[in-house]
Coordinates of N, CA and C in Angstrom, one line a residue:
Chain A
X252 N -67.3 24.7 8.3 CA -66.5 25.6 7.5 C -66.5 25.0 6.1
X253 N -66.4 26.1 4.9 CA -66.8 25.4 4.1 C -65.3 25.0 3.4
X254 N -65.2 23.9 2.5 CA -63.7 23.6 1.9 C -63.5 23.9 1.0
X255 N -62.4 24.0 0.6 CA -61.9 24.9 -1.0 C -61.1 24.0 -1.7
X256 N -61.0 24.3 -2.8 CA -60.3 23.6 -3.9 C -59.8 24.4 -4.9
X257 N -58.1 24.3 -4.9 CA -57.5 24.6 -5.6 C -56.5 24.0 -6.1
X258 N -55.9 24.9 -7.3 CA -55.0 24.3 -8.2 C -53.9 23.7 -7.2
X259 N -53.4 22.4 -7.7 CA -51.8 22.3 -6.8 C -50.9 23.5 -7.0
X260 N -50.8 23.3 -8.4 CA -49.8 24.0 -8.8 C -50.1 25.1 -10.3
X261 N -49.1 26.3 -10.2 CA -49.2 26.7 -11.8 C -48.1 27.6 -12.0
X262 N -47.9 27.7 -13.0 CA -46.2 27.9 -13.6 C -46.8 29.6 -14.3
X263 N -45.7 30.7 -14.1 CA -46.1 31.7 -14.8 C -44.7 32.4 -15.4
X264 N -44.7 33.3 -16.2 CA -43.7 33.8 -16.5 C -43.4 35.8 -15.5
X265 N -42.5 36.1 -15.9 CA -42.2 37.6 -15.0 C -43.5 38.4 -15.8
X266 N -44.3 39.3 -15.6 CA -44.5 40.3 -16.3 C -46.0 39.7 -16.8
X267 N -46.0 38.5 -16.4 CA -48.1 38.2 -16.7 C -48.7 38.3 -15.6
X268 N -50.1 38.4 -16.2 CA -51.3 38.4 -15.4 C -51.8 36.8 -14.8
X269 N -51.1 36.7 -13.3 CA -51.4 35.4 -13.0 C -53.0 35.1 -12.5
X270 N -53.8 34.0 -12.8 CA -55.4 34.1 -11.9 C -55.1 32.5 -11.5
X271 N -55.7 33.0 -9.8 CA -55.9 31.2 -9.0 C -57.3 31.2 -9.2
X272 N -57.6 30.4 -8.9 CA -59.6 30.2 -9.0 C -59.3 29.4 -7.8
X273 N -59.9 29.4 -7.0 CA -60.7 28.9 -5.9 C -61.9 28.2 -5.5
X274 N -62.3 26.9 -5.6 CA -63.5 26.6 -5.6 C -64.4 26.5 -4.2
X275 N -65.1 26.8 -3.5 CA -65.8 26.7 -1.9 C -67.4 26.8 -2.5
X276 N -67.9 25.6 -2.8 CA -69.5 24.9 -3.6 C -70.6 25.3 -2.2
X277 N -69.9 25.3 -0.9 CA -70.1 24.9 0.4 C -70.4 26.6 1.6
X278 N -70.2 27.4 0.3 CA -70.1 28.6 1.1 C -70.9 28.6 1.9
X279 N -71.2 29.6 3.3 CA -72.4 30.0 3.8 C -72.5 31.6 4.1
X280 N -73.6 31.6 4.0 CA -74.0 33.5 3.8 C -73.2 34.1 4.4
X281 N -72.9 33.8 5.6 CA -71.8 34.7 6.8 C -70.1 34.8 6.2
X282 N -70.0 33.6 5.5 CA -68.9 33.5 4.7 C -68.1 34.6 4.2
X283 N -66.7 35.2 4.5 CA -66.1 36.0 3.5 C -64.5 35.0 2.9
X284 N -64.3 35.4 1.7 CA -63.6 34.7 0.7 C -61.6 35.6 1.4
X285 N -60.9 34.7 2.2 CA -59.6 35.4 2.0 C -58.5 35.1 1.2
X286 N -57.4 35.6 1.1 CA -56.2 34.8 0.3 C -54.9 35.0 1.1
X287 N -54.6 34.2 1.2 CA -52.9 34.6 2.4 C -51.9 34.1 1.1
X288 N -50.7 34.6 1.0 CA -49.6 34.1 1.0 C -48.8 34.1 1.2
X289 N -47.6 32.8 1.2 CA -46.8 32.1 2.1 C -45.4 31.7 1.4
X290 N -44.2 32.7 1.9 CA -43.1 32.4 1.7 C -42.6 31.4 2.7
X291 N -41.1 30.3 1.9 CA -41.0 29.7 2.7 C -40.5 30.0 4.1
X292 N -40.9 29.1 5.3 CA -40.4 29.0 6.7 C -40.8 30.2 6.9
X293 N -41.9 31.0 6.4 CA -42.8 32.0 6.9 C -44.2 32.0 7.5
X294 N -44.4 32.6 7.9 CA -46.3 33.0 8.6 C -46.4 33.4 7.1
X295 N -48.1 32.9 7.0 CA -48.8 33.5 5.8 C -48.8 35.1 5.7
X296 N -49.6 35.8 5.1 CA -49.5 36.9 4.9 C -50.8 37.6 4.2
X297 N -51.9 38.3 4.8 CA -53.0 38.6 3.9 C -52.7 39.2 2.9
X298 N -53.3 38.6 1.6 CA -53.4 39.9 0.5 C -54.7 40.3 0.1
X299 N -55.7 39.5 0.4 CA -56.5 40.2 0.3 C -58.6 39.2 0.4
X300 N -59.3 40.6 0.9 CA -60.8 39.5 1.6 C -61.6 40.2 0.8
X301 N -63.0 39.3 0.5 CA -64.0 39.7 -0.3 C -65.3 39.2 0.0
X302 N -66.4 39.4 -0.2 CA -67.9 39.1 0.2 C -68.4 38.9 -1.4
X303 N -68.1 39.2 -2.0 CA -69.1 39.3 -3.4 C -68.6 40.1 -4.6
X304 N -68.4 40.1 -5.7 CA -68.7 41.2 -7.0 C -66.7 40.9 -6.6
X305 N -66.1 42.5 -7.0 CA -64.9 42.7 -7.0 C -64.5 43.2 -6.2
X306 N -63.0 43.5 -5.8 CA -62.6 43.8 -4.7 C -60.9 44.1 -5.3
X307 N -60.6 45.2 -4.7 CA -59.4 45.5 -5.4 C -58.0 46.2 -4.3
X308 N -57.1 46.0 -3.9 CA -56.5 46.7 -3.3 C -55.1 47.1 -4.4
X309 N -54.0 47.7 -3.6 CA -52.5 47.7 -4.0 C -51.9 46.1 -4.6
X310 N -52.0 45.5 -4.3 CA -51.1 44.0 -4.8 C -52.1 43.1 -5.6
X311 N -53.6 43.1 -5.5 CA -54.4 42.1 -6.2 C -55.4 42.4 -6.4
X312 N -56.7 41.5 -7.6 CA -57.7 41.8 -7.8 C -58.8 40.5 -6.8
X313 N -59.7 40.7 -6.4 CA -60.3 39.3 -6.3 C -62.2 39.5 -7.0
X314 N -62.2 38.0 -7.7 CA -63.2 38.6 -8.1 C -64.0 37.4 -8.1
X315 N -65.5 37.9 -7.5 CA -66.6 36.5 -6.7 C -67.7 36.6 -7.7
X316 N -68.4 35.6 -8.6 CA -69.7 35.2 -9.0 C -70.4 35.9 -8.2
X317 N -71.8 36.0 -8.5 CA -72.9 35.8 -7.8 C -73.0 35.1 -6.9
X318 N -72.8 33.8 -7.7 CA -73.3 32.5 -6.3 C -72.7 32.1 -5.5
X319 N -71.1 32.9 -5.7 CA -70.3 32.7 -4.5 C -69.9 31.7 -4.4
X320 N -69.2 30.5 -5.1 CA -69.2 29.1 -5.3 C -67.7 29.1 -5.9
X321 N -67.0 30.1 -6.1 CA -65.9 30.1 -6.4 C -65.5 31.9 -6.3
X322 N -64.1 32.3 -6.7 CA -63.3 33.3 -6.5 C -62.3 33.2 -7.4
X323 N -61.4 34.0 -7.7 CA -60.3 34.3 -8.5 C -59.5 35.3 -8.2
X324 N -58.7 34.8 -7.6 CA -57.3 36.0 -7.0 C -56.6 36.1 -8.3
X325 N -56.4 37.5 -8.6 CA -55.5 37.9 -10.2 C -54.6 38.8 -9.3
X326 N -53.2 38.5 -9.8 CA -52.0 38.9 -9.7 C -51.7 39.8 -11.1
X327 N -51.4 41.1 -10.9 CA -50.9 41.6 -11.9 C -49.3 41.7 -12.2
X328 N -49.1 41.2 -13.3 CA -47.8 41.6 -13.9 C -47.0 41.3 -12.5
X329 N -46.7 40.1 -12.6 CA -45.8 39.1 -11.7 C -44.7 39.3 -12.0
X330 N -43.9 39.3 -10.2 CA -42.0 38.8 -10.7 C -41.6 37.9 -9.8
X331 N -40.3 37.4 -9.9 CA -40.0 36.2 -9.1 C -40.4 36.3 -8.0
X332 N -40.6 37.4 -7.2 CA -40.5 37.6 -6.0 C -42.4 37.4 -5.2
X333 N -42.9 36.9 -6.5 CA -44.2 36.1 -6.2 C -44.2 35.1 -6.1
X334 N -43.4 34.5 -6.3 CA -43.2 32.6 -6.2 C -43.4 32.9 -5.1
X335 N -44.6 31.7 -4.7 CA -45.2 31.0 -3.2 C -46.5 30.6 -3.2
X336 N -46.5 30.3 -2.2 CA -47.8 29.2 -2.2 C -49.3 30.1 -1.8
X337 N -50.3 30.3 -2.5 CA -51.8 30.5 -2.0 C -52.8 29.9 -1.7
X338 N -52.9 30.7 -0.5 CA -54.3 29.9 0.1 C -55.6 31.1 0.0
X339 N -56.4 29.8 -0.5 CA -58.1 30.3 -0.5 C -58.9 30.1 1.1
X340 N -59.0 30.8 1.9 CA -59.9 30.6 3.1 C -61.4 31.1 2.5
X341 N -62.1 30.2 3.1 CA -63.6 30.5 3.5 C -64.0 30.3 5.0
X342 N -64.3 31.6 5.3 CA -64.9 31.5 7.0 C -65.6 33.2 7.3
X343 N -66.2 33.1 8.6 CA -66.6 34.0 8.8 C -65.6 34.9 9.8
X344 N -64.7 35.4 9.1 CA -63.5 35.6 9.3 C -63.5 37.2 9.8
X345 N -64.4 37.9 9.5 CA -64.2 39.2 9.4 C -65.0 40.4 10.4
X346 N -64.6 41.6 10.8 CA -65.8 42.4 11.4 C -66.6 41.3 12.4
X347 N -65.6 41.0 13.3 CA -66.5 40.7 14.6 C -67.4 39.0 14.3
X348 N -66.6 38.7 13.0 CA -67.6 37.0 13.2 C -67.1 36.6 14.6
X349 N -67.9 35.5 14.2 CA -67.9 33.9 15.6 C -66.8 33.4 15.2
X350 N -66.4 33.1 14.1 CA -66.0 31.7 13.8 C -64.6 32.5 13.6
X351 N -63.6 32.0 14.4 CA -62.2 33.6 14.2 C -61.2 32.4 13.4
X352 N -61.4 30.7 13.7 CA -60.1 30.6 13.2 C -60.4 29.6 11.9
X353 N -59.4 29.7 11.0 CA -59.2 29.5 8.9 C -59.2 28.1 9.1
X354 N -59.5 27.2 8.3 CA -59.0 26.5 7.9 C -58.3 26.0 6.4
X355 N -57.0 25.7 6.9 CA -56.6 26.1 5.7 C -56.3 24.8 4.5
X356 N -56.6 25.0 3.3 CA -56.6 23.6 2.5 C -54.7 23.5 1.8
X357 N -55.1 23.3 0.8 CA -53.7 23.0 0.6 C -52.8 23.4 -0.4
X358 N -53.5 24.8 -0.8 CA -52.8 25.6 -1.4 C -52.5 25.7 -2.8
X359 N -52.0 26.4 -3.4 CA -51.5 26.6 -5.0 C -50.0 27.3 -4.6
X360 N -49.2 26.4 -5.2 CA -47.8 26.8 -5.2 C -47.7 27.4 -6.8
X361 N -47.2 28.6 -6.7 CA -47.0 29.7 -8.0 C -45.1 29.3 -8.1
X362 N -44.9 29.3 -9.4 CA -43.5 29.9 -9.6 C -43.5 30.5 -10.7
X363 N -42.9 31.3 -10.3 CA -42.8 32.9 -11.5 C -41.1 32.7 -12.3
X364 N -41.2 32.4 -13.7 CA -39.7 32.2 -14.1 C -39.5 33.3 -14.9
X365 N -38.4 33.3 -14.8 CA -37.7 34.7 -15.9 C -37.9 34.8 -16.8
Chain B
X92 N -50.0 48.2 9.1 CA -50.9 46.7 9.8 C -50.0 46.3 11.1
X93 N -51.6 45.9 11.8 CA -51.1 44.9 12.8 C -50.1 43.6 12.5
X94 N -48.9 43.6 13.7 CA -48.1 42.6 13.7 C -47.6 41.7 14.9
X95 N -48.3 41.0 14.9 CA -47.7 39.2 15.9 C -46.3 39.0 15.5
X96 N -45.8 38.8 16.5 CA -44.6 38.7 16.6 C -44.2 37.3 17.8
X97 N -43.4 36.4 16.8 CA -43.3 34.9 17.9 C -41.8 35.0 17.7
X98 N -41.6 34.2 18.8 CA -40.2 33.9 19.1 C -40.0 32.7 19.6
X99 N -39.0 31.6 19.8 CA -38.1 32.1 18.6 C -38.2 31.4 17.5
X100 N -37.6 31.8 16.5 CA -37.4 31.6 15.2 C -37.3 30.3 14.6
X101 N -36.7 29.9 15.5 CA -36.2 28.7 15.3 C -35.7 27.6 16.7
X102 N -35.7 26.9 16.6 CA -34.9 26.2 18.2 C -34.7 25.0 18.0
X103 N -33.1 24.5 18.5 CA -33.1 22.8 18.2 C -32.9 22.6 20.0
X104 N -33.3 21.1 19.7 CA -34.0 20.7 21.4 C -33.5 19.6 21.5
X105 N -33.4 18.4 22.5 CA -32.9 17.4 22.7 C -34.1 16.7 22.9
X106 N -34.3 15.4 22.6 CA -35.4 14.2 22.9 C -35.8 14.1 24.6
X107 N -37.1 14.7 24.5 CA -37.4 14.8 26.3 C -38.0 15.5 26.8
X108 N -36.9 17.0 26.3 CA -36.8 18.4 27.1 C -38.6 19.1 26.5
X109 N -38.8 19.9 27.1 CA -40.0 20.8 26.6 C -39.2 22.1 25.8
X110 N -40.0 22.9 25.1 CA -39.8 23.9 24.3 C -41.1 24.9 24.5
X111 N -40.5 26.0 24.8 CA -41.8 27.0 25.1 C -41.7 27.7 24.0
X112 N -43.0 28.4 22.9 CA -42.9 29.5 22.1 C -43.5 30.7 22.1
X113 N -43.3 31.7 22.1 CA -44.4 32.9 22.4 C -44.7 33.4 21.2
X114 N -45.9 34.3 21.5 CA -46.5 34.9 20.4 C -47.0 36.2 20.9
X115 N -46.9 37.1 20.3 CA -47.3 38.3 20.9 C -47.8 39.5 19.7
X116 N -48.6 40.1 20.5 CA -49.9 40.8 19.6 C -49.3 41.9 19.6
X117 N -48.8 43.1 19.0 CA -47.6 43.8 19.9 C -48.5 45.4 19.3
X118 N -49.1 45.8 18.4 CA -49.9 46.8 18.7 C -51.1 46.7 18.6
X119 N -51.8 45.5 19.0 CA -53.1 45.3 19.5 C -53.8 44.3 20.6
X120 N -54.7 44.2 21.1 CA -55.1 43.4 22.1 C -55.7 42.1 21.7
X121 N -55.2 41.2 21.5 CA -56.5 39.6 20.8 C -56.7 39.1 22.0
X122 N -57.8 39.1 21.4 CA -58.5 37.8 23.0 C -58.5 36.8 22.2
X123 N -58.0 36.4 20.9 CA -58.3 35.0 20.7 C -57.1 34.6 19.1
X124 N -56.1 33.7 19.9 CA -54.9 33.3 19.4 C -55.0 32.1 18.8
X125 N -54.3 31.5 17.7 CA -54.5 30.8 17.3 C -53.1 29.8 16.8
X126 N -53.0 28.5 17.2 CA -51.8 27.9 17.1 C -52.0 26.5 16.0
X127 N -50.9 26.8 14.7 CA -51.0 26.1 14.0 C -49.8 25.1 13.9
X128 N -49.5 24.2 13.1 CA -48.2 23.0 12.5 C -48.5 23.3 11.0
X129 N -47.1 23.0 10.1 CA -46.8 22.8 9.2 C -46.0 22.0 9.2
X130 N -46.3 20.6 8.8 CA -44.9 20.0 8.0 C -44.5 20.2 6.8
X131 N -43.5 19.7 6.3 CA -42.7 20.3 5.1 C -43.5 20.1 4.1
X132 N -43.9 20.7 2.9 CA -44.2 20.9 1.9 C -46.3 21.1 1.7
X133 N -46.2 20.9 3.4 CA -48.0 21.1 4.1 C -48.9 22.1 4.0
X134 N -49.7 21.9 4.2 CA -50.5 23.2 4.2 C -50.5 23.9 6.3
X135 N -51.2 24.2 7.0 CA -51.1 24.7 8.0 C -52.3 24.0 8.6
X136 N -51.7 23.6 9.5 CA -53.4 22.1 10.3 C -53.3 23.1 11.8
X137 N -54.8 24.0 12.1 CA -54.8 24.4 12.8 C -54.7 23.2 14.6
X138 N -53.8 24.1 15.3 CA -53.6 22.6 16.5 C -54.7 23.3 17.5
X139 N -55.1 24.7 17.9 CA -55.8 25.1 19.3 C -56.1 26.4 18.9
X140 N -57.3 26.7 19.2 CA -57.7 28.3 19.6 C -57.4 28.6 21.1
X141 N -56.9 29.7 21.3 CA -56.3 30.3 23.0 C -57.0 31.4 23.0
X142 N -58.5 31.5 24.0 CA -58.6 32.6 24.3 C -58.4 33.1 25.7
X143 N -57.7 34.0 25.8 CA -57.3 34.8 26.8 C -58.0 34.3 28.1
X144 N -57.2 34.1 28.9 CA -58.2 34.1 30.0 C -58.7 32.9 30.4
X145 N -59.6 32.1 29.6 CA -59.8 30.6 29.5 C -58.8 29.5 29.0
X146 N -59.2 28.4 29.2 CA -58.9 27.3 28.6 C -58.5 26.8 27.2
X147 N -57.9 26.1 26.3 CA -57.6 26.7 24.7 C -58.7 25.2 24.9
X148 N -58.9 25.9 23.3 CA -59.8 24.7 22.6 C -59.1 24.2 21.6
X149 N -58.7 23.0 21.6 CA -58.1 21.7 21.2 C -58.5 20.9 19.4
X150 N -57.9 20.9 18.5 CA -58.9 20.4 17.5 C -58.6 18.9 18.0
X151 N -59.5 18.4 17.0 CA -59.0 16.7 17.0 C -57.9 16.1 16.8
X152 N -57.3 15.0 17.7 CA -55.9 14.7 17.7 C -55.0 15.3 18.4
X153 N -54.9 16.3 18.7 CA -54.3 17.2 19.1 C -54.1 16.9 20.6
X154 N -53.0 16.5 20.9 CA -52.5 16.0 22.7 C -52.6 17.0 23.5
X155 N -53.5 17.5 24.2 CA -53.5 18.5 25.3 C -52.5 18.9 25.9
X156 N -52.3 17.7 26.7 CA -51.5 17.7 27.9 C -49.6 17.6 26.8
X157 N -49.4 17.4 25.6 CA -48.0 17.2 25.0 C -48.3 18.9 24.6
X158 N -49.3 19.6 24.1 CA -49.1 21.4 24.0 C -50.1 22.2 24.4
X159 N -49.1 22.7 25.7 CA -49.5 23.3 26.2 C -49.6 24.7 25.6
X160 N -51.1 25.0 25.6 CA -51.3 26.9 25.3 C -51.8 27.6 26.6
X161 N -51.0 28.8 26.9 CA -51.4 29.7 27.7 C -51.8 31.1 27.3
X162 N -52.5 31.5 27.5 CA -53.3 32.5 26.8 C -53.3 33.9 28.2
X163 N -52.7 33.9 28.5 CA -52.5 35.1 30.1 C -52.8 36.4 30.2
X164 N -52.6 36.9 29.0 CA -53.2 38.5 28.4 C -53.3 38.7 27.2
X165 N -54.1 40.0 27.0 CA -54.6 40.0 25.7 C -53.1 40.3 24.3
X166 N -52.1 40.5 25.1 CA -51.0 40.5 24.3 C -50.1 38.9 24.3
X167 N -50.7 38.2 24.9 CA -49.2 37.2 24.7 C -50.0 35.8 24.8
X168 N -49.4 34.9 24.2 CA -49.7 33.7 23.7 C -48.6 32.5 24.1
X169 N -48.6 31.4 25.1 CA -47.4 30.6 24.9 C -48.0 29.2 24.7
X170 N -47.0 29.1 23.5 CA -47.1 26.8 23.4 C -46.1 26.4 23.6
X171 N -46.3 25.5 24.7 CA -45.1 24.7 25.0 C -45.4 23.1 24.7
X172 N -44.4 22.7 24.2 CA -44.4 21.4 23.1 C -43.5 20.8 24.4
X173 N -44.1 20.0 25.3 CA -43.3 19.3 26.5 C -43.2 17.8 25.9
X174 N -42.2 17.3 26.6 CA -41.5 16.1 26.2 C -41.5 16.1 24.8
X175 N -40.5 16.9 24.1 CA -40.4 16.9 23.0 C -40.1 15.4 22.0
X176 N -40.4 15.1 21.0 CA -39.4 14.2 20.7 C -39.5 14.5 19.1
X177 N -38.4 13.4 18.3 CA -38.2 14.0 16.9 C -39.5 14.2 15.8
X178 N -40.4 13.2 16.5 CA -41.9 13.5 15.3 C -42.4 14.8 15.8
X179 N -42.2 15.4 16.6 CA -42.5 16.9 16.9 C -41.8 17.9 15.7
X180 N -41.4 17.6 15.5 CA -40.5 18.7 14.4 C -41.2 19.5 13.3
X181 N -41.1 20.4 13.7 CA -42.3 20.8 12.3 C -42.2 22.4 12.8
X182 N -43.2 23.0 11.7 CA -42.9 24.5 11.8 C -44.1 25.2 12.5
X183 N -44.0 25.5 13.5 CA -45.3 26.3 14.6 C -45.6 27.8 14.2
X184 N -46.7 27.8 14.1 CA -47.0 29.2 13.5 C -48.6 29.6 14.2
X185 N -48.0 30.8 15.0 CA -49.4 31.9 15.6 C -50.4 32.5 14.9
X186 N -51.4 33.4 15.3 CA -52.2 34.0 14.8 C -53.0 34.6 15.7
X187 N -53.1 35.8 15.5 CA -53.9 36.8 16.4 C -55.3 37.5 15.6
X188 N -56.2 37.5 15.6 CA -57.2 38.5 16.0 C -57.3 39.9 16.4
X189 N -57.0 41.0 15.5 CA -57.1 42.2 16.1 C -56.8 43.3 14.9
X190 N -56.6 44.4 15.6 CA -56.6 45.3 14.6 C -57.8 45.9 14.3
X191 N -58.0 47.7 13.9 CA -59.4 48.0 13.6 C -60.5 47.3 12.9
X192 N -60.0 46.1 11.9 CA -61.2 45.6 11.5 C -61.2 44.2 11.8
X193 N -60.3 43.6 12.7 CA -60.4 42.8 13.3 C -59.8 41.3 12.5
X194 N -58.9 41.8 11.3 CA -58.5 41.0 10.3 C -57.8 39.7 11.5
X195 N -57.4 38.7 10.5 CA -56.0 37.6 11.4 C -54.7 37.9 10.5
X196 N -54.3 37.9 11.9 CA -52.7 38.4 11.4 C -51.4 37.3 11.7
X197 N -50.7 37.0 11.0 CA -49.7 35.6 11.4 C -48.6 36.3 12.2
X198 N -47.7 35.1 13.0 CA -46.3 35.3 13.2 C -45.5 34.9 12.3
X199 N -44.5 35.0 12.2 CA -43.6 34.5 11.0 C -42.8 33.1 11.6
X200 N -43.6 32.5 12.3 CA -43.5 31.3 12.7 C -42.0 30.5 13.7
X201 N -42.1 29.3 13.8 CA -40.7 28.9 15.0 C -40.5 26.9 14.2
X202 N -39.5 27.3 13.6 CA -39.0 25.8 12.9 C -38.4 25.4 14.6
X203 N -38.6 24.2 14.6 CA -38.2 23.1 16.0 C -37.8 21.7 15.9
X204 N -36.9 22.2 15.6 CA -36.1 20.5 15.4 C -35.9 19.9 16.9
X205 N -36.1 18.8 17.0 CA -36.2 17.9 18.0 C -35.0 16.7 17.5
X206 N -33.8 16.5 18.1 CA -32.6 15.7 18.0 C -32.8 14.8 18.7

């Protein structure tokens, strides 16, 4: 499974455009990119999975290189109620892979101030 | 969305006793559950995969015979943390497989203090 590397930490204000970058150098083709996050004394929470190019739902953007060697989850126009911690998964997580369970690294803790 | 649902929430235990946790798939079927730890301020260190039916598979480290997973139908999941004691303490969190595209979906986890 491949490993990821992210920010410890990063500070935003209410009302910006927050971006994590995610680094997985290690990807493999089967590979798809997720993002959980995790309020405290909570189960994670998907916001959102990607294979390539851009990927957009209700709550985030995520957006993959070509080479797949990194990612970027963009938060729009943040409020407190986004403080928490994200995780970058890489696995073949999706549509019937093999490989069903994440491993998870160690996250980016967000705090969103007034 | 599909939602896993564990219970309980929370539990404090005495030095010894076992603690059973469930997890359950509650509008879908997983054949393959997934049981994690968090210590405080941690990321989530997967402890076993439970597929239905079989045997769980174990990561490294991980004491077999101290957590027990039962995996008995495609709806229900149990870990029981026997002879509990205070370095057990930590926050247990499920995970199911299912739903039409087959996403992972969490429980909202079971803090276990061990006294």
């Amino acid at each position: 499974l491949a490993k990821t590397t992210q920010p410890i930490s990063m500070d935003s204000y209410e009302g910006q455009e927050v971006n994590i970058t995610c680094s997985h150098n290690n990807i493999a083709t089967n590979d798809y990119i997720t993002w959980y996050q995790q309020f405290p004394s909570q189960g994670p929470r998907f916001i959102i999975q990607g294979y390539k190019t851009k990927v957009t739902n209700e709550v985030a953007s995520l957006f993959i290189p070509a080479d797949r060697k990194s990612s970027t989850l963009s938060l729009p126009r943040v409020s407190l109620s986004d403080t928490a911690v994200y995780y970058c998964l890489v696995g073949d997580d999706t549509y019937g892979g093999s490989q069903g369970n994440l491993i998870f690294g160690k996250g980016t803790k967000l705090s969103v101030k007034p | 969305g599909a939602v896993v649902s564990q219970h309980p929430s929370w539990v404090i235990c005495k030095s010894g006793t076992s603690v059973k946790i469930e997890c359950r798939s509650l509008d879908f079927q997983a054949t393959t559950m997934f049981w994690y730890r968090q210590f405080p301020k941690q990321s989530l260190m997967l402890m076993a995969t439970s597929n239905e039916g079989s045997k769980a598979t174990y990561e490294q480290g991980v004491e077999k015979d101290k957590f027990l997973i039962n995996h008995a139908s495609l709806t229900l999941s149990t870990l029981t943390v026997t002879s509990a004691h205070p370095e057990d303490s930590s926050f247990y969190i499920c995970s199911a497989r299912g739903g039409a595209d087959e996403k992972l979906f969490f429980g909202s986890g079971t803090q276990l203090s061990v006294l």
